[in-house]
One Martini backbone bead per residue (centre of mass of N, CA, C, O) as a GRO file, in nm:
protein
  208
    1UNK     BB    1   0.248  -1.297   1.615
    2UNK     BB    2   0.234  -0.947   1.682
    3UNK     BB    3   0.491  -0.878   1.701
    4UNK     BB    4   0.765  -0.665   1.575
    5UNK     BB    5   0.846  -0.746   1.251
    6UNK     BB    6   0.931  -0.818   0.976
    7UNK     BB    7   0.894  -0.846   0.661
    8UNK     BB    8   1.065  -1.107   0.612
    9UNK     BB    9   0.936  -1.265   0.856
   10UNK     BB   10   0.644  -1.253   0.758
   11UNK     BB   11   0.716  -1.453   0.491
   12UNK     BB   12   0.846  -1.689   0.627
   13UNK     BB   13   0.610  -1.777   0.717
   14UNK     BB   14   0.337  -1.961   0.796
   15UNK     BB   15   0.028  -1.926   0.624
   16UNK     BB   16   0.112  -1.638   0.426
   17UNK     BB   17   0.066  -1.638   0.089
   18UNK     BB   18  -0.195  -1.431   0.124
   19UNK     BB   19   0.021  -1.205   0.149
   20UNK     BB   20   0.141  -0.839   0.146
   21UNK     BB   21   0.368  -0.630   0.190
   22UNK     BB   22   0.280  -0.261   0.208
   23UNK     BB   23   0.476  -0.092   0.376
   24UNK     BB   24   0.227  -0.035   0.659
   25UNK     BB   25   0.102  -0.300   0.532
   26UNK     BB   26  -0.102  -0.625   0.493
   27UNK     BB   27  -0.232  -0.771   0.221
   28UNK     BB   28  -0.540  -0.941   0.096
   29UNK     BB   29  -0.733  -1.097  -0.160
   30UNK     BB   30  -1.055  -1.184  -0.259
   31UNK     BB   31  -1.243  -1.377  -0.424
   32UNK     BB   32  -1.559  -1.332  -0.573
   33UNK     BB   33  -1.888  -1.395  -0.684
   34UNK     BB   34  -2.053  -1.220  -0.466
   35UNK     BB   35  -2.193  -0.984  -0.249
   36UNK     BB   36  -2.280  -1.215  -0.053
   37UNK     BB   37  -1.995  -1.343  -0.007
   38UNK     BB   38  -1.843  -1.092   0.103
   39UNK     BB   39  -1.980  -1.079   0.337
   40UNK     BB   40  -1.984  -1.338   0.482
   41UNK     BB   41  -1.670  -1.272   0.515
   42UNK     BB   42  -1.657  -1.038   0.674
   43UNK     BB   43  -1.828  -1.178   0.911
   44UNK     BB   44  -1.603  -1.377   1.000
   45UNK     BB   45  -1.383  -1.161   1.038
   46UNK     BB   46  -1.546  -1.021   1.274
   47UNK     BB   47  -1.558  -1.314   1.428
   48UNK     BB   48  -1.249  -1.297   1.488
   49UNK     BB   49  -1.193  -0.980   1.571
   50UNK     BB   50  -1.321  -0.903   1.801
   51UNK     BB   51  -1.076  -0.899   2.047
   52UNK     BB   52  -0.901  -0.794   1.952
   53UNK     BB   53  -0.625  -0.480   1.941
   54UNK     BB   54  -0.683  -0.505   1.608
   55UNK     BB   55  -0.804  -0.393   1.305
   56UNK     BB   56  -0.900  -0.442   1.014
   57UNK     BB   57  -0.906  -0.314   0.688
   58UNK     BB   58  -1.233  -0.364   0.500
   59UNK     BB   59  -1.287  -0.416   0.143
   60UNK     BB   60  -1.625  -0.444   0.009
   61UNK     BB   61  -1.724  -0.606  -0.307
   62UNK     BB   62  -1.833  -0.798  -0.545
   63UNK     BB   63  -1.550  -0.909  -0.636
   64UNK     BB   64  -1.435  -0.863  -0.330
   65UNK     BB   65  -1.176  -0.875  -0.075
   66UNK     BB   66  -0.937  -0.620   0.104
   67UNK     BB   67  -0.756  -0.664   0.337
   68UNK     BB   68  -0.567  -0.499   0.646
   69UNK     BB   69  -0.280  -0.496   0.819
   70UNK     BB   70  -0.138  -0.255   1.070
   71UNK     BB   71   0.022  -0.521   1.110
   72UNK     BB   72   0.211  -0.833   1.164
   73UNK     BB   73   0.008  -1.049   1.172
   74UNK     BB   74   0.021  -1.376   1.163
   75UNK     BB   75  -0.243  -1.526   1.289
   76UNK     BB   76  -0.434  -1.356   1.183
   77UNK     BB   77  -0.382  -1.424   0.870
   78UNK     BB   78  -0.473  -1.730   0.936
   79UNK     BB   79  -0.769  -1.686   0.997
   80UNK     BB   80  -0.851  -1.563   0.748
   81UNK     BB   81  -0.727  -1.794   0.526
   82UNK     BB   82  -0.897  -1.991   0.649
   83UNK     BB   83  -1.196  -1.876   0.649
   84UNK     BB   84  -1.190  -1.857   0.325
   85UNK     BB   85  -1.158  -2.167   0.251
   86UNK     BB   86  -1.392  -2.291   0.414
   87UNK     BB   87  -1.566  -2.047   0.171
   88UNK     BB   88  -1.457  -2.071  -0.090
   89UNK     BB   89  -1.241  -1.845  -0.117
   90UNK     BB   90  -0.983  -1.698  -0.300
   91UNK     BB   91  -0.672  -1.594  -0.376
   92UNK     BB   92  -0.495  -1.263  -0.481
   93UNK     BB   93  -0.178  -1.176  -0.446
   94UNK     BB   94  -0.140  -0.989  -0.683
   95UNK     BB   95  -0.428  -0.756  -0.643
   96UNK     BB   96  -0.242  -0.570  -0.445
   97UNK     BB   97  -0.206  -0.200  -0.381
   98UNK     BB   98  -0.035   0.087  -0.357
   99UNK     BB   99  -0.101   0.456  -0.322
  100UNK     BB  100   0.113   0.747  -0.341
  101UNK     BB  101   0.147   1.088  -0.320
  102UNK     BB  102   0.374   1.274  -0.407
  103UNK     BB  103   0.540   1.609  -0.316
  104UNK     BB  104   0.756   1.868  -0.392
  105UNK     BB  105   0.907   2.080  -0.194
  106UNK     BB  106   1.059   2.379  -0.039
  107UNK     BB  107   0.815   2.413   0.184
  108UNK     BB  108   0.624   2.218   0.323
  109UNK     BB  109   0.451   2.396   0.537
  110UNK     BB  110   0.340   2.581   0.276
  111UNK     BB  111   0.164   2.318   0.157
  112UNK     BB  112   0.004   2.183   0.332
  113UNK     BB  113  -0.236   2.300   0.460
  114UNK     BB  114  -0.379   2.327   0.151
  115UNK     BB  115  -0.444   2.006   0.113
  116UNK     BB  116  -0.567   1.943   0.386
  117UNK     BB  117  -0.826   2.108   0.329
  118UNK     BB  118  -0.893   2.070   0.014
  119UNK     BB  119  -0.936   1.700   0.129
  120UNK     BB  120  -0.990   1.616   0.418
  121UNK     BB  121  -0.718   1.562   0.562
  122UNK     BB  122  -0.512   1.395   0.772
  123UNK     BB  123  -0.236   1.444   0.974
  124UNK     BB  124   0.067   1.284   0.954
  125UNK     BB  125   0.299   1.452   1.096
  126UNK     BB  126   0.480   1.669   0.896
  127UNK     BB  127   0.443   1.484   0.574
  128UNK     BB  128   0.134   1.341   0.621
  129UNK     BB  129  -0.168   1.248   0.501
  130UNK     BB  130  -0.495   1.102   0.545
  131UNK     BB  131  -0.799   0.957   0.460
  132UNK     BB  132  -1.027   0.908   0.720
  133UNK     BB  133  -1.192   0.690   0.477
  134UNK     BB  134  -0.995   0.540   0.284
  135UNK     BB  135  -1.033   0.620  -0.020
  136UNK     BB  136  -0.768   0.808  -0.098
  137UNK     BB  137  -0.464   0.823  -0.078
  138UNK     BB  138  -0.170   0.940  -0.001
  139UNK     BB  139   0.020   1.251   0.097
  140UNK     BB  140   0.336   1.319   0.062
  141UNK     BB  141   0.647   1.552   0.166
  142UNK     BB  142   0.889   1.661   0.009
  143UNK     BB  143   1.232   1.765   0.023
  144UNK     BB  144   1.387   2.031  -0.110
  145UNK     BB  145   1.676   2.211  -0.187
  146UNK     BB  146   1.579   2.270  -0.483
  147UNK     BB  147   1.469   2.380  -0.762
  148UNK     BB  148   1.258   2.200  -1.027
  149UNK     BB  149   1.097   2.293  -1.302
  150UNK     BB  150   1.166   2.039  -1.524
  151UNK     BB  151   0.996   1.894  -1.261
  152UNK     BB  152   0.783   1.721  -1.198
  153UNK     BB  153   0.645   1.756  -0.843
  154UNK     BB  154   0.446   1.523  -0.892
  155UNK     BB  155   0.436   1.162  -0.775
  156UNK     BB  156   0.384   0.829  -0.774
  157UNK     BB  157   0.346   0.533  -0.536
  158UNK     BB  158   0.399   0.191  -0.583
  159UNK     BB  159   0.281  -0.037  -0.431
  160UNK     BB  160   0.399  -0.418  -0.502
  161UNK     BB  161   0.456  -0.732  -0.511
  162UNK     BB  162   0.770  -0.817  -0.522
  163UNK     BB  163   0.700  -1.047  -0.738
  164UNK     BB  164   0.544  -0.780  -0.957
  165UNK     BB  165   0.741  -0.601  -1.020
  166UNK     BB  166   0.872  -0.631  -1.302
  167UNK     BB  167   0.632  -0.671  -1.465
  168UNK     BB  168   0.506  -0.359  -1.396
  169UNK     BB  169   0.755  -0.256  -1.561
  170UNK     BB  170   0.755  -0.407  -1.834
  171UNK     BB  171   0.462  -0.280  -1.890
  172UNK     BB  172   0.554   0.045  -1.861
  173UNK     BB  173   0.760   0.031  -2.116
  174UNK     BB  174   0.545  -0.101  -2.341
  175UNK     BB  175   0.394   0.166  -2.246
  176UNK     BB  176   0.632   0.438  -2.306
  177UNK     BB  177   0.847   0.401  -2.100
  178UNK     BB  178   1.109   0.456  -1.859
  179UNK     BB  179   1.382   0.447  -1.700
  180UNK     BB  180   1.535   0.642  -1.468
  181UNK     BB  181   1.604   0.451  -1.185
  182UNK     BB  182   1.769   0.175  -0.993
  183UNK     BB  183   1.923   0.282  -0.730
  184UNK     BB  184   1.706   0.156  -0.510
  185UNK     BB  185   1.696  -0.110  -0.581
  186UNK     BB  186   1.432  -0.275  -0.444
  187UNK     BB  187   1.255  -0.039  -0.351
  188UNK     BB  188   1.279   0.190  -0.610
  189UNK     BB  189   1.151   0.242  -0.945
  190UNK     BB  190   1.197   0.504  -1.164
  191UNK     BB  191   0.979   0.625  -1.375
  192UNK     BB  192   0.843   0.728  -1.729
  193UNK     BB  193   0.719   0.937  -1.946
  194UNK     BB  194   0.718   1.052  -2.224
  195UNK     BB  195   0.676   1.341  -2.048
  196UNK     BB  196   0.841   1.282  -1.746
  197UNK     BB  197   0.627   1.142  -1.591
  198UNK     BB  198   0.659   1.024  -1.278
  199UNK     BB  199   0.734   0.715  -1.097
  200UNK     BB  200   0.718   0.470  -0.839
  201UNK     BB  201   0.817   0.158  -0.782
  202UNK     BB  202   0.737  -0.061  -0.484
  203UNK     BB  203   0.922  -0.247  -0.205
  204UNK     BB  204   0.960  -0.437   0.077
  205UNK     BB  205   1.265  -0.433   0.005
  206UNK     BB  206   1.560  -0.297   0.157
  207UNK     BB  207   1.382  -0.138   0.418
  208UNK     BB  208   1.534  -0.342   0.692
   0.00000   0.00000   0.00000
């Protein structure tokens, strides 16, 4: 099932639970105790997807390994957490969550190449940078129609899981934040902190 699904009809699969549309990718974490166990977990993702047509991305700490489907492959992901488990190594998935600068500007062309140098990342389309190591978050560029010197132009946008969307905003305003808008919402409520630094979280519902 590697054909292109919707992000709902991925979620309604079975056998995907330890998974999350995050986004253009698909994540998945999963807890290890040792730096050791991460290695062998990551060496049999390795001989599944030998074959594969694509490769996951995979981030592998002490800690954990953070899987990441650049399609909605429910196949791959079952075979991964299946994987996982044979290896008695849990999933958490909680723990995936995706980061975004935006950056609002008056004339994209003439800001984006200067970030572009700037940070060593590939341009990808007219208005989004990403990082060719996957180290640092993507930089997405807005057009703006007027300027607004009031407002902030560089804001975070934090996709994370749809079930843990609540949450993560309930966390952010009892820690001084306020809400700007939630119209938008469920693709993303915009927050902003005491001093009007705003922020999107984002998930994957209605945006197909």
């Amino acid at each position: 099932m590697s054909e292109r699904i919707t992000a709902e009809q991925f979620h309604a699969a079975d056998g995907v639970d330890d998974w999350r549309v995050l986004y253009h990718l698909v994540s998945a974490h999963f807890r290890t105790r040792t730096f050791t166990e991460g290695a062998a977990f990551v060496g049999e993702i390795d001989r599944l997807v030998a074959d594969a047509d694509h490769r996951p991305r995979v981030d592998l700490r002490d800690t954990g390994v953070t899987v990441s489907l650049t399609t909605r492959d429910v196949a791959m992901a079952r075979q991964i957490s299946a994987a996982a488990v044979k290896l008695g190594i849990p999933a958490d998935p909680a723990a995936v969550q995706l980061v975004g600068i935006t950056v609002d500007a008056l004339v994209v062309e003439h800001v984006l190449p200067f970030w572009r140098a700037l940070l060593g990342y590939d341009q990808l389309g007219d208005d989004y940078l990403a990082d060719p190591l996957r180290r640092g978050p993507g930089l997405e560029f807005q057009a703006m129609d007027v300027a607004r010197p009031q407002r902030n132009r560089i804001h975070l946008d934090v996709a994370v899981p749809h079930e843990q969307a609540e949450a993560r905003i309930a966390a952010a305003l009892a820690a001084g934040g306020h809400l700007v808008s939630d119209a938008y919402a469920p693709r993303w409520w915009t927050l902003a902190d005491a001093e009007g630094n705003e922020a999107c979280v984002a998930t994957w519902q209605g945006r197909e």
